[in-house]
PDB file of C-alpha atoms in Angstrom:
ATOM      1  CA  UNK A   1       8.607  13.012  10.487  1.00 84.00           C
ATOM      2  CA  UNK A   2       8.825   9.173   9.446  1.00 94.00           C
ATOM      3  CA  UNK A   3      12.283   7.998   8.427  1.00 95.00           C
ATOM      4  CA  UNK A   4      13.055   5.231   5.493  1.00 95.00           C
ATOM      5  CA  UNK A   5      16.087   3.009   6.516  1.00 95.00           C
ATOM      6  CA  UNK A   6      17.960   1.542   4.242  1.00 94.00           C
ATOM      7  CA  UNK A   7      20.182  -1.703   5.151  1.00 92.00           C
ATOM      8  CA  UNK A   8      23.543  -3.197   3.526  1.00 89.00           C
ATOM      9  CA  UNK A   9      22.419  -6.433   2.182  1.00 85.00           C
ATOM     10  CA  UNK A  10      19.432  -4.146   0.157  1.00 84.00           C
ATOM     11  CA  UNK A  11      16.102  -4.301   2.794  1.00 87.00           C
ATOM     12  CA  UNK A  12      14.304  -0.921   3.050  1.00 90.00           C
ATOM     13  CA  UNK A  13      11.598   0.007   5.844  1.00 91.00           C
ATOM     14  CA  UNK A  14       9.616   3.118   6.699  1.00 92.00           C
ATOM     15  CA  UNK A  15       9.199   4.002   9.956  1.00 92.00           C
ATOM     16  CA  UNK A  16       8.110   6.775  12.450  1.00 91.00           C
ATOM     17  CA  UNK A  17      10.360   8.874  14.442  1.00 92.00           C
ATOM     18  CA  UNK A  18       9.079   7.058  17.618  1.00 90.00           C
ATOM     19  CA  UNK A  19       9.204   3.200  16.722  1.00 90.00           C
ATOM     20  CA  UNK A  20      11.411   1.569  19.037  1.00 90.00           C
ATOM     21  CA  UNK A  21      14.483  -0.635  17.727  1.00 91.00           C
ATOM     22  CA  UNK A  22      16.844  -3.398  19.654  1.00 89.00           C
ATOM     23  CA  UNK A  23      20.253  -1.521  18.297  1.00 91.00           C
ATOM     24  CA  UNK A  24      23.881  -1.210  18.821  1.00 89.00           C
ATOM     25  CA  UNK A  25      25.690   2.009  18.071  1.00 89.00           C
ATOM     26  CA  UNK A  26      29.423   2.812  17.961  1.00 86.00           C
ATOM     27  CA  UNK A  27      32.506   3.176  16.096  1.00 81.00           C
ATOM     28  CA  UNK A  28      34.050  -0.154  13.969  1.00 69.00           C
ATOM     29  CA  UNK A  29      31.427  -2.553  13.926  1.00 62.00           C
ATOM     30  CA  UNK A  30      29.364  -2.443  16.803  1.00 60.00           C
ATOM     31  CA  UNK A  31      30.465  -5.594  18.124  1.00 63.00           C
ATOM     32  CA  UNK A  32      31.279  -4.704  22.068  1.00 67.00           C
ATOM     33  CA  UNK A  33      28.895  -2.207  22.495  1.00 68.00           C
ATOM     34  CA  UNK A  34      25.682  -3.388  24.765  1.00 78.00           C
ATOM     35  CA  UNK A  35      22.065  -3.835  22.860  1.00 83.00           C
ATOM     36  CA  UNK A  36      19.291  -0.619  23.843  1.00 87.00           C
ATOM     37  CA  UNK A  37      15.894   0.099  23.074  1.00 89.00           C
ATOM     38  CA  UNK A  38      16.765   3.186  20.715  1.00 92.00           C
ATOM     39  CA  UNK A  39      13.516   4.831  18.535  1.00 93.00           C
ATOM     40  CA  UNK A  40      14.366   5.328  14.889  1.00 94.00           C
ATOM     41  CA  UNK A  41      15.204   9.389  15.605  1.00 95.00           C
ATOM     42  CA  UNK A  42      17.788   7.964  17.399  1.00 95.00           C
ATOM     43  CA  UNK A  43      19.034   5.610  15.061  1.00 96.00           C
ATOM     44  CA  UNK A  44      18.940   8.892  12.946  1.00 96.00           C
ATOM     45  CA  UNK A  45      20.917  10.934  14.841  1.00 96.00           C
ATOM     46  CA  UNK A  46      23.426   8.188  15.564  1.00 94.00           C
ATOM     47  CA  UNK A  47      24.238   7.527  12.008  1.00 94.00           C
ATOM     48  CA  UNK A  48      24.650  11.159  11.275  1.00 94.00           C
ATOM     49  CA  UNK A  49      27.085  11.759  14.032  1.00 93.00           C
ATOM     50  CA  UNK A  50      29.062   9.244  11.944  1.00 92.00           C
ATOM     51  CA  UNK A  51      28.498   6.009  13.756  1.00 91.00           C
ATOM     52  CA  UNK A  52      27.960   2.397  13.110  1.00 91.00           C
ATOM     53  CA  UNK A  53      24.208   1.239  13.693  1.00 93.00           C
ATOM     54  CA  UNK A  54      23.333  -2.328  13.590  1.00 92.00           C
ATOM     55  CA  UNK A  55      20.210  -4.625  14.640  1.00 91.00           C
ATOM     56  CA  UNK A  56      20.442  -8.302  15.655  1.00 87.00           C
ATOM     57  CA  UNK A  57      20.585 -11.034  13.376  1.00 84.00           C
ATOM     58  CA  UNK A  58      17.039 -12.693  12.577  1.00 83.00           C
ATOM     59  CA  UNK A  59      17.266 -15.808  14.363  1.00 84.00           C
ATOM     60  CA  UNK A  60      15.471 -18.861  12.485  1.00 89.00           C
ATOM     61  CA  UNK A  61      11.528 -19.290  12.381  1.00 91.00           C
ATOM     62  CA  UNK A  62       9.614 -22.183  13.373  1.00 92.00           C
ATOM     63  CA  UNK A  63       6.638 -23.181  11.507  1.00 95.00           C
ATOM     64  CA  UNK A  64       4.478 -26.504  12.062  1.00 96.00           C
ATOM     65  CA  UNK A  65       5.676 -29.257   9.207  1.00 97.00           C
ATOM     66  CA  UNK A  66       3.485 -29.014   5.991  1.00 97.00           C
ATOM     67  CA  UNK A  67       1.691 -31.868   3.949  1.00 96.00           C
ATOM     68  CA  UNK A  68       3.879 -31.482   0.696  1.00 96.00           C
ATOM     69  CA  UNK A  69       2.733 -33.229  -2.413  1.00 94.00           C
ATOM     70  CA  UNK A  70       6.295 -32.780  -3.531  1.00 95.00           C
ATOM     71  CA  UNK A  71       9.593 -33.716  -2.084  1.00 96.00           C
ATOM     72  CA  UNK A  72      10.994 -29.696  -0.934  1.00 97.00           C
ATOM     73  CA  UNK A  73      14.620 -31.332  -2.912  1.00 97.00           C
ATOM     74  CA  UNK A  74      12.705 -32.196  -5.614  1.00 96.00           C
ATOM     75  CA  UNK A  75      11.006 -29.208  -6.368  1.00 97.00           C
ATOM     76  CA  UNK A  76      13.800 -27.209  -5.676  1.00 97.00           C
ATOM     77  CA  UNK A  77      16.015 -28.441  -8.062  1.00 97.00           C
ATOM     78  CA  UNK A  78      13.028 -28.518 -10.531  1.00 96.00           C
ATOM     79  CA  UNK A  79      12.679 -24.766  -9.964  1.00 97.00           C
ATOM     80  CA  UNK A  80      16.655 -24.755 -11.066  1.00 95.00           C
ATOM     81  CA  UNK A  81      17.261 -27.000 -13.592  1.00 93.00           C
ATOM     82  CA  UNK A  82      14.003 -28.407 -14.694  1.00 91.00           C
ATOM     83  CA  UNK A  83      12.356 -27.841 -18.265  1.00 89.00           C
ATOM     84  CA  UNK A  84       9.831 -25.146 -17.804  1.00 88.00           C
ATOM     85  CA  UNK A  85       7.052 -27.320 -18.816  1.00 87.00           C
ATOM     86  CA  UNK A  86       7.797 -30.661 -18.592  1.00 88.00           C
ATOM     87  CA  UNK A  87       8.820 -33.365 -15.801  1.00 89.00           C
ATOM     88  CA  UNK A  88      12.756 -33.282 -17.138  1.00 90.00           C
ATOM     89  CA  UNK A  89      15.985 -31.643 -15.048  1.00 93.00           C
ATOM     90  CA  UNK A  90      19.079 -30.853 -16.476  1.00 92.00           C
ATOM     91  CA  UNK A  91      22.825 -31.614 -14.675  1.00 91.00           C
ATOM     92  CA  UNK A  92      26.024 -31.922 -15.202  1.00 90.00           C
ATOM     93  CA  UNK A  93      27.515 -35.629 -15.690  1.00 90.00           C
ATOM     94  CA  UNK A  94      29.297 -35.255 -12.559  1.00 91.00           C
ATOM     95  CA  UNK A  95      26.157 -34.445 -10.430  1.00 93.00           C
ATOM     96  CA  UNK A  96      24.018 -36.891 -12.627  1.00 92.00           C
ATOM     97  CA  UNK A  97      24.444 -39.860 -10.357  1.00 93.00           C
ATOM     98  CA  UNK A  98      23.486 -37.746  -7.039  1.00 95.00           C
ATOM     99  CA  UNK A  99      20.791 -36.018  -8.492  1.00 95.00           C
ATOM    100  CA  UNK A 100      19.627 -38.964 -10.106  1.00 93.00           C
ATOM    101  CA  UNK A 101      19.417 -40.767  -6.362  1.00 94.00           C
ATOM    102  CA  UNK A 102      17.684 -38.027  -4.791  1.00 94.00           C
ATOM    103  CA  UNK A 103      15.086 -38.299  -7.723  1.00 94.00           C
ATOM    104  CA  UNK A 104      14.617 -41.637  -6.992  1.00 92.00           C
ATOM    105  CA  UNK A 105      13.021 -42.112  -3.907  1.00 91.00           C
ATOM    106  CA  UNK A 106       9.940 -41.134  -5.500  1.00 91.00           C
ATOM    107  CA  UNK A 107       9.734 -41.452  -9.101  1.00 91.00           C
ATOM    108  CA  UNK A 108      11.583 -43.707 -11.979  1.00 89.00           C
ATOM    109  CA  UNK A 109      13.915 -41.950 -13.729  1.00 87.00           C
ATOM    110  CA  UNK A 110      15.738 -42.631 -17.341  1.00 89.00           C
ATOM    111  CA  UNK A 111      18.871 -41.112 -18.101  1.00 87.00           C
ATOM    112  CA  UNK A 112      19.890 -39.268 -21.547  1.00 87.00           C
ATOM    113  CA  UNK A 113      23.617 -37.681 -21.984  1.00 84.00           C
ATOM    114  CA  UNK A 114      23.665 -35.246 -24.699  1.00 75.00           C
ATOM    115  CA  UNK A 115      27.065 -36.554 -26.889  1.00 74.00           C
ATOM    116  CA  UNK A 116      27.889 -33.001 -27.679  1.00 78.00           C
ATOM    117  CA  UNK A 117      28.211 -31.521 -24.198  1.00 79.00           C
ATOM    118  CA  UNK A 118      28.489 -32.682 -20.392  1.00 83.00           C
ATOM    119  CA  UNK A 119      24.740 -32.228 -19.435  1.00 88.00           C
ATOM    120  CA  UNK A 120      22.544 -34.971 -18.583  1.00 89.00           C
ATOM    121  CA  UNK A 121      18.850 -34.888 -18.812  1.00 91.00           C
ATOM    122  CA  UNK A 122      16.906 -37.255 -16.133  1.00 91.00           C
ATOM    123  CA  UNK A 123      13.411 -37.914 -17.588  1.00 90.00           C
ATOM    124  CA  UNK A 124      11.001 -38.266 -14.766  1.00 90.00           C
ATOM    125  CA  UNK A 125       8.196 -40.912 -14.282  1.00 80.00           C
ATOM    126  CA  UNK A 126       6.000 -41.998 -12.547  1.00 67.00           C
ATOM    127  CA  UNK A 127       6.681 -44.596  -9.959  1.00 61.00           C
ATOM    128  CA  UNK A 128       4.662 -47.916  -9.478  1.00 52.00           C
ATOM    129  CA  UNK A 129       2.455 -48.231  -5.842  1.00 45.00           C
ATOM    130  CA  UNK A 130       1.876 -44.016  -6.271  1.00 47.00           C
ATOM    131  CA  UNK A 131      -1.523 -42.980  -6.183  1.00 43.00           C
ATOM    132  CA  UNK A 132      -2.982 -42.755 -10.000  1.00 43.00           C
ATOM    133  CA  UNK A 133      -4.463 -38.909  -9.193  1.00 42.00           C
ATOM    134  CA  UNK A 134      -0.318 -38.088  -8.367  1.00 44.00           C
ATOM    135  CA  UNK A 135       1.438 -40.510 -10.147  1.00 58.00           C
ATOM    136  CA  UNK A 136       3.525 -38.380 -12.093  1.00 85.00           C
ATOM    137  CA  UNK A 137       5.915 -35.488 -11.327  1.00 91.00           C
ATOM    138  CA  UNK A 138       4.015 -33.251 -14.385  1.00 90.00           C
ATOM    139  CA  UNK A 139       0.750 -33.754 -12.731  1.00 90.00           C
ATOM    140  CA  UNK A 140       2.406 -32.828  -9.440  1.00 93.00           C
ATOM    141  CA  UNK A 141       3.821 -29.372 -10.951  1.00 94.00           C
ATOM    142  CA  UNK A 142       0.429 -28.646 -12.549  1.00 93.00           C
ATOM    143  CA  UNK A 143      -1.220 -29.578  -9.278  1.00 94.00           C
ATOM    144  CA  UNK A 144       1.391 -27.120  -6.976  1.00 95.00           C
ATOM    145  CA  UNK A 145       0.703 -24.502  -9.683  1.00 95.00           C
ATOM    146  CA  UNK A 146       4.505 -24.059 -11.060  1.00 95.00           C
ATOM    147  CA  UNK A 147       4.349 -25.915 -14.287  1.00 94.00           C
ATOM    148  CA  UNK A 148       5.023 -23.091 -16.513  1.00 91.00           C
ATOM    149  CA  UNK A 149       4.651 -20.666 -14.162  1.00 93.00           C
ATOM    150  CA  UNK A 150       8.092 -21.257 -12.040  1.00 94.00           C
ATOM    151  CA  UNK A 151       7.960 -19.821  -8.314  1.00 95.00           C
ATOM    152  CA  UNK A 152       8.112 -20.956  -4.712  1.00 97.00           C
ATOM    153  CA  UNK A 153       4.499 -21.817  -3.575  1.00 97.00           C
ATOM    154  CA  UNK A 154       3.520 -20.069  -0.262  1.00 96.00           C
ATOM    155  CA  UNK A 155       2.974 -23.588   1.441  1.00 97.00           C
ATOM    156  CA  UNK A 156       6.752 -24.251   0.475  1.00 98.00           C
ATOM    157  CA  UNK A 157       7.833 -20.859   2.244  1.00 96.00           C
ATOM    158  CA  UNK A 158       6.427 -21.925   5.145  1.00 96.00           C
ATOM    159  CA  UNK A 159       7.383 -25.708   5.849  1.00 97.00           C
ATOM    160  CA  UNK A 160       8.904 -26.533   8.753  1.00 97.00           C
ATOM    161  CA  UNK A 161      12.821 -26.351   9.530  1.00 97.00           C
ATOM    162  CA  UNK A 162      13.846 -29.516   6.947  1.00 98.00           C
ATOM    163  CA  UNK A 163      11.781 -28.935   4.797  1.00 98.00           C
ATOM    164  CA  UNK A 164      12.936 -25.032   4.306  1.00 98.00           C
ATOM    165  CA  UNK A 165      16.456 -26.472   4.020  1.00 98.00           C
ATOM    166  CA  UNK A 166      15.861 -29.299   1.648  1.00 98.00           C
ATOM    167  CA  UNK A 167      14.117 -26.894  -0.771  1.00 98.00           C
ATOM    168  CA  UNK A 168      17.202 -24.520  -0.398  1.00 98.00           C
ATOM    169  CA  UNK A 169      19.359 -27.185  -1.155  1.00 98.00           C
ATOM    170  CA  UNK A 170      17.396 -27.935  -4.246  1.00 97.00           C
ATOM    171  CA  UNK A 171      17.715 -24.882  -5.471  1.00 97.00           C
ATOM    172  CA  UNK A 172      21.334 -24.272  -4.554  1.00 97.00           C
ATOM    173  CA  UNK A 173      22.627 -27.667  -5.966  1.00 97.00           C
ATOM    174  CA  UNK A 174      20.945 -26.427  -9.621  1.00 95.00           C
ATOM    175  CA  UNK A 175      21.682 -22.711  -9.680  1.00 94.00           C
ATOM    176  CA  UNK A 176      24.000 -22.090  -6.252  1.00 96.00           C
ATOM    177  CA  UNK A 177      27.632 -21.799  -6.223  1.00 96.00           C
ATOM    178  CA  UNK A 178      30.341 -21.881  -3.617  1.00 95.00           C
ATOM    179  CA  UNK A 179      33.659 -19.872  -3.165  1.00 92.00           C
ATOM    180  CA  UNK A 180      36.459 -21.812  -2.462  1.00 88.00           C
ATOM    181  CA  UNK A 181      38.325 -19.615  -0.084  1.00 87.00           C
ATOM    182  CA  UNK A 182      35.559 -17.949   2.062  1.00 87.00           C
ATOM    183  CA  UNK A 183      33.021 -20.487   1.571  1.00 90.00           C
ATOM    184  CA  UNK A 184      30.691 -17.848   0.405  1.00 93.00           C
ATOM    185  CA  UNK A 185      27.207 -18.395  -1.036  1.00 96.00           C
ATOM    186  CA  UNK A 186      26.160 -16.939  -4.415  1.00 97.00           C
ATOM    187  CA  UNK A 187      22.758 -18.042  -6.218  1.00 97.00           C
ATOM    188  CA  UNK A 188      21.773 -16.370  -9.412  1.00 95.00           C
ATOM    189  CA  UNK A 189      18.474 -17.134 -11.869  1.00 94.00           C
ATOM    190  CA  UNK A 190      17.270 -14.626 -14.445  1.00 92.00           C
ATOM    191  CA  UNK A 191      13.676 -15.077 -12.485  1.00 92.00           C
ATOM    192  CA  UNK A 192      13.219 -12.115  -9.606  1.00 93.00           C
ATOM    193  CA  UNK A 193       9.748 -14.142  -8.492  1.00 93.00           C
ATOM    194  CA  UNK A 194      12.311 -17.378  -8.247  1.00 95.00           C
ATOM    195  CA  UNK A 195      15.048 -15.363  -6.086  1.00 95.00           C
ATOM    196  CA  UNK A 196      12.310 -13.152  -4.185  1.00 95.00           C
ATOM    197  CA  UNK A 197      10.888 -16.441  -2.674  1.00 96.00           C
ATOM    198  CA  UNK A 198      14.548 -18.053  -1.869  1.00 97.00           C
ATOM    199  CA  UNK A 199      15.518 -14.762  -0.270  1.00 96.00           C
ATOM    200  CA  UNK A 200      12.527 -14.802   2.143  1.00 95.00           C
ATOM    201  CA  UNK A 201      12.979 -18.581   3.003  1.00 97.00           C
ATOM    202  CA  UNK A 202      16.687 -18.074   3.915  1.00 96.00           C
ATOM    203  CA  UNK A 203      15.760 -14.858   6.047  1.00 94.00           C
ATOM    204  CA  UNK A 204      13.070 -17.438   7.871  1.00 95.00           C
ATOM    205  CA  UNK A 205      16.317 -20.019   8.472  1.00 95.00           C
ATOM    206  CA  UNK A 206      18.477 -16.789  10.014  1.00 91.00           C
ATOM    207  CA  UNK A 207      20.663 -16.533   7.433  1.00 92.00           C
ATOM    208  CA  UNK A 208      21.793 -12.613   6.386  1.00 89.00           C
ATOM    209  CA  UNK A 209      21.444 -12.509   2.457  1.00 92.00           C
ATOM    210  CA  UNK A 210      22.373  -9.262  -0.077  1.00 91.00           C
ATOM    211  CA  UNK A 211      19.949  -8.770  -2.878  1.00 90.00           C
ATOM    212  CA  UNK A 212      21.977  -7.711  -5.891  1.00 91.00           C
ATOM    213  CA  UNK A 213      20.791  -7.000  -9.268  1.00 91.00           C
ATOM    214  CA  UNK A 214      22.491  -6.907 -12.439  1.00 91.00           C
ATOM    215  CA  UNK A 215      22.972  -7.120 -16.661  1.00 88.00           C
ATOM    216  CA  UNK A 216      24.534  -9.957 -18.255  1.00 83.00           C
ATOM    217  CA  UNK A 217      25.586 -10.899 -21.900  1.00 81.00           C
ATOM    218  CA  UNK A 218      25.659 -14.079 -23.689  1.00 72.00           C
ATOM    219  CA  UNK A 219      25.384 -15.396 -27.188  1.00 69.00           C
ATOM    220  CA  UNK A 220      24.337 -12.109 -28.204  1.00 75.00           C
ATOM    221  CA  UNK A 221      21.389 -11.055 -25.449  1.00 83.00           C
ATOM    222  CA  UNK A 222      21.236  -9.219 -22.926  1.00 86.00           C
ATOM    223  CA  UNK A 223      19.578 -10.567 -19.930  1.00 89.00           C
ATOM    224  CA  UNK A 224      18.750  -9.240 -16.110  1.00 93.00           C
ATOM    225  CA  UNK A 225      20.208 -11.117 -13.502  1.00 93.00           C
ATOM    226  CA  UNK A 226      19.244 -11.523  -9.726  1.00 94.00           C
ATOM    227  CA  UNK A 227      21.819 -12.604  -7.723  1.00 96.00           C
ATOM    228  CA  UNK A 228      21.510 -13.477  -3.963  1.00 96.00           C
ATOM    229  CA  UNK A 229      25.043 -13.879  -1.759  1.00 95.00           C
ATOM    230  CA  UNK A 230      25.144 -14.971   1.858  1.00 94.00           C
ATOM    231  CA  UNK A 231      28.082 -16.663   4.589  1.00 92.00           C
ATOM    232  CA  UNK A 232      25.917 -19.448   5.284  1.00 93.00           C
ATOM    233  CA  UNK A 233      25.211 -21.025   9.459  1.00 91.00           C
ATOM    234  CA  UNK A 234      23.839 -24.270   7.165  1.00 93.00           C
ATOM    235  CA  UNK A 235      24.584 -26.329   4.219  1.00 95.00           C
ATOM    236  CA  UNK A 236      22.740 -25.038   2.031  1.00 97.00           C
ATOM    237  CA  UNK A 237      24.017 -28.577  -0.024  1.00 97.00           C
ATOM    238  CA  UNK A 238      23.539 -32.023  -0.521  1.00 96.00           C
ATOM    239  CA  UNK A 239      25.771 -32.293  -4.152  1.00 96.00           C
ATOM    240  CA  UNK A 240      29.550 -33.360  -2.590  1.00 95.00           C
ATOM    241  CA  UNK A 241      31.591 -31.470  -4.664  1.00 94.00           C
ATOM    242  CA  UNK A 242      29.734 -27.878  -3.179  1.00 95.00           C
ATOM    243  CA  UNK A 243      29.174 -29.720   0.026  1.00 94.00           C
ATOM    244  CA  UNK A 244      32.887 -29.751   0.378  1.00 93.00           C
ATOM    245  CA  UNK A 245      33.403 -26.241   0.108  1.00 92.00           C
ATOM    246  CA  UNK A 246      31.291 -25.654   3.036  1.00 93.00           C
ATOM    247  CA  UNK A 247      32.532 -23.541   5.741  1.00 87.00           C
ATOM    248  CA  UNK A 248      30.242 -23.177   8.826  1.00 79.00           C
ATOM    249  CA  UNK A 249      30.144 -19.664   9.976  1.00 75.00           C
ATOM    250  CA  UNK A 250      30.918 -19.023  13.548  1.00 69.00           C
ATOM    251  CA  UNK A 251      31.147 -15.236  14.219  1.00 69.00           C
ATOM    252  CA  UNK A 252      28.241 -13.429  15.308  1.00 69.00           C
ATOM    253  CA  UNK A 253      25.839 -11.836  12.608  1.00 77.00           C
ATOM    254  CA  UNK A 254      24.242  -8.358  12.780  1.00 84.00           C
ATOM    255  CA  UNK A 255      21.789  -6.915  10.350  1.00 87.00           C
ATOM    256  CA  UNK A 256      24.011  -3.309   9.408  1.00 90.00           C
ATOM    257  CA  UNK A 257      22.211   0.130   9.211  1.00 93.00           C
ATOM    258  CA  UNK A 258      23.445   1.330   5.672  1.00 94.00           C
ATOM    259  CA  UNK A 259      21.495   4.754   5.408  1.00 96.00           C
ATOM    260  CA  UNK A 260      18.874   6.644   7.646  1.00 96.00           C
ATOM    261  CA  UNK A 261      17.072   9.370   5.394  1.00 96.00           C
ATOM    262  CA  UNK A 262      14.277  11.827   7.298  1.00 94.00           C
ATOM    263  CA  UNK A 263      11.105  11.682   4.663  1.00 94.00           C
ATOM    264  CA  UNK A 264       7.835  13.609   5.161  1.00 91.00           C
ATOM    265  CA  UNK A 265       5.495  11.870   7.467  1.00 88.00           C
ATOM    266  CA  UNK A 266       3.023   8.646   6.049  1.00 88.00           C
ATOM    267  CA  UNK A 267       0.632   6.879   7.879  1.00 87.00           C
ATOM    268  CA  UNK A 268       2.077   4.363   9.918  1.00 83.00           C
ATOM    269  CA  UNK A 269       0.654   1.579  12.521  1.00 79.00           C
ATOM    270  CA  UNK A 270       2.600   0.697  15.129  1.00 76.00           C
ATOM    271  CA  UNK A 271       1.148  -2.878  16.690  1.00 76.00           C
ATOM    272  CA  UNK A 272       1.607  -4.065  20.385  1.00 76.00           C
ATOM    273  CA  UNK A 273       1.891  -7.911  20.812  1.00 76.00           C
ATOM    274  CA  UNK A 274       0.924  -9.986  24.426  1.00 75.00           C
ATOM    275  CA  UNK A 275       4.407 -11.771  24.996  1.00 70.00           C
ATOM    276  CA  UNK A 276       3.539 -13.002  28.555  1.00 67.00           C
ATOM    277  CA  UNK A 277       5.931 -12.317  31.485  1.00 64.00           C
ATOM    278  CA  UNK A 278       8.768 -10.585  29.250  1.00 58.00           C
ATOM    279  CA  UNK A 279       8.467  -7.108  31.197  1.00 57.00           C
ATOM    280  CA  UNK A 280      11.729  -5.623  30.951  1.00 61.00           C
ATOM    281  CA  UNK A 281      12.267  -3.363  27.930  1.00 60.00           C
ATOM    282  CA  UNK A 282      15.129  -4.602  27.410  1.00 59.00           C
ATOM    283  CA  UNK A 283      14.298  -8.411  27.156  1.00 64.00           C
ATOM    284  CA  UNK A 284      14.399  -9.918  23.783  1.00 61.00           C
ATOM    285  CA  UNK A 285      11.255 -11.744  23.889  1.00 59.00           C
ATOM    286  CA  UNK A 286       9.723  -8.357  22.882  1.00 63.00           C
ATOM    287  CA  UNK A 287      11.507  -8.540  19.562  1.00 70.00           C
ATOM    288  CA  UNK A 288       9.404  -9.336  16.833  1.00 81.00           C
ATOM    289  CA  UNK A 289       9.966 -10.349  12.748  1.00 84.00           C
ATOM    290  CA  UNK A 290       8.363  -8.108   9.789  1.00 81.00           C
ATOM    291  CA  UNK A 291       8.145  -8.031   6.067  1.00 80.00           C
ATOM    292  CA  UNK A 292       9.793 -10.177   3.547  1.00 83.00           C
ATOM    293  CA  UNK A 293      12.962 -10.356   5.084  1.00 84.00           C
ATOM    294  CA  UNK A 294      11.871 -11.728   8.779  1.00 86.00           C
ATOM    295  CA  UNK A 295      13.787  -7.776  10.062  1.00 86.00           C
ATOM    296  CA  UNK A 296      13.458  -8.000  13.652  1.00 86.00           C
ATOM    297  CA  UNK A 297      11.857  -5.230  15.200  1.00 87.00           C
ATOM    298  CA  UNK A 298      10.916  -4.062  19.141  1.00 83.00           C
ATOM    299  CA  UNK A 299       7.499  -4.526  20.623  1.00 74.00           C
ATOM    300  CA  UNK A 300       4.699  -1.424  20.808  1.00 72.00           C
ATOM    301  CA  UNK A 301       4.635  -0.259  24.539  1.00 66.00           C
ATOM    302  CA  UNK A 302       1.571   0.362  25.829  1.00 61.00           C
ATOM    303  CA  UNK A 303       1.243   2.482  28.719  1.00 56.00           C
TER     304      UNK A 303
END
């Protein structure tokens, strides 16, 4: 049999009865008992008896730092607040002034307030001493591939550490929100490509997001929302007035087991990976990170 798992903040995974896990299982929420090797039949039977399963939190991945022909900020807030097809962003009058400085350090940027609300649009230009061929932020979009076709590019994914954060922060000072009790995390766009790509780059910085979908109504349309929530480790900020709200998380995170159902058997391909002198089956240096949401998994054993 093969067995789909199904985990609280939305992930799903097939996997065979025999593929090995790093995995607590108790009563409450599994934080005192110690971490085992258990296979996924076990994880099976565990749940069914009525207990609490968990895996360990996805720490944070390390990639080499990428050649980016746009600030990460910059393009994240773009993504956001920025017209779909031209070098303008949108924010409130009390951001404008932030945003405006961030923008700034690499292109010339002319201010227009709208008299009849509290939005500002910055209109972006190019900035003197740039290179002709990249001179100017629309060029730059067309060049990256997002102008009119918003999404995270693959090369942004996979910057290094900084750069990850400063495109989250993009993002989350356009479309991100803060609780002001908890300190909780939501960010919400109407574009599942858009919130797909933040998902996966917050699961590469170790942070535990749930994936949430739902229907909202305004000035007479209906419209799908994707909404992502997380207790952030970072600040996922630069704007002050969110940045203030930030509470940095210090309890241990665990990735919880919502659901184990038994399915009839697919083909599945278990991999081994060479991880030097870590010999004991219990040593986490034979964990290993899989899919979209960087799930950490145990190593093949190879007899």
């Amino acid at each position: 049999f093969c067995y789909e798992i199904f985990f609280t903040n939305g992930d799903s995974v097939i996997a065979d009865e025999e593929h090995r896990w790093y995995a607590r299982a108790g009563k409450g929420y599994c934080h005192k008992p110690d971490w085992n090797v258990l296979t996924t039949q076990e994880l099976y039977v565990a749940k069914a008896l009525g207990l609490s399963v968990v895996i360990p939190s996805r720490p944070i991945t390390e990639f080499e730092e990428k050649e980016l022909l746009i600030d990460p900020y910059v393009l994240g807030y773009w993504l956001g607040n920025g017209s779909k097809q031209s070098a303008q962003v949108h924010c409130h009058e009390d951001d404008a002034d932030e945003v405006a400085a961030r923008f700034e350090k690499h292109y010339d940027i002319s201010q227009h307030h709208d008299e009849r609300s509290k939005c500002i649009t910055l209109n972006v230009s190019s900035k003197t001493g740039l290179k002709k061929d990249c001179s100017s932020l629309s060029q730059q979009l067309k060049e990256v591939g997002v102008y009119g076709n918003k999404h995270i590019p693959e090369i942004y994914m996979r910057g290094n550490i900084q750069q990850r954060i400063d495109l989250v922060r993009g993002l989350c000072d356009s479309d991100g929100t803060i609780d002001t009790v908890r300190g909780r995390v939501t960010y919400t766009s109407t574009r599942q490509d858009l919130t797909d790509g933040l998902y996966t780059v917050l699961a590469s910085l170790g942070e535990n997001v749930s994936r949430y979908v739902g229907i909202a109504n305004g000035f007479g349309i209906t419209t799908t929302v994707y909404t992502l929530t997380w207790q952030p480790k970072f600040n996922p900020f630069y704007l002050s007035r969110k940045t203030a709200r930030f509470q940095e998380r210090a309890a241990e995170t665990t990735c919880p087991i919502k659901s184990i159902v038994k399915i009839d058997s697919v083909p599945t391909q278990c991999i081994a990976v060479d991880c030097g002198d870590a010999t004991e089956e219990t040593d986490f240096r034979k964990s290993f990170l899989f899919g979209e949401g960087f799930i950490p998994t145990h190593n093949t054993i190879i007899n």
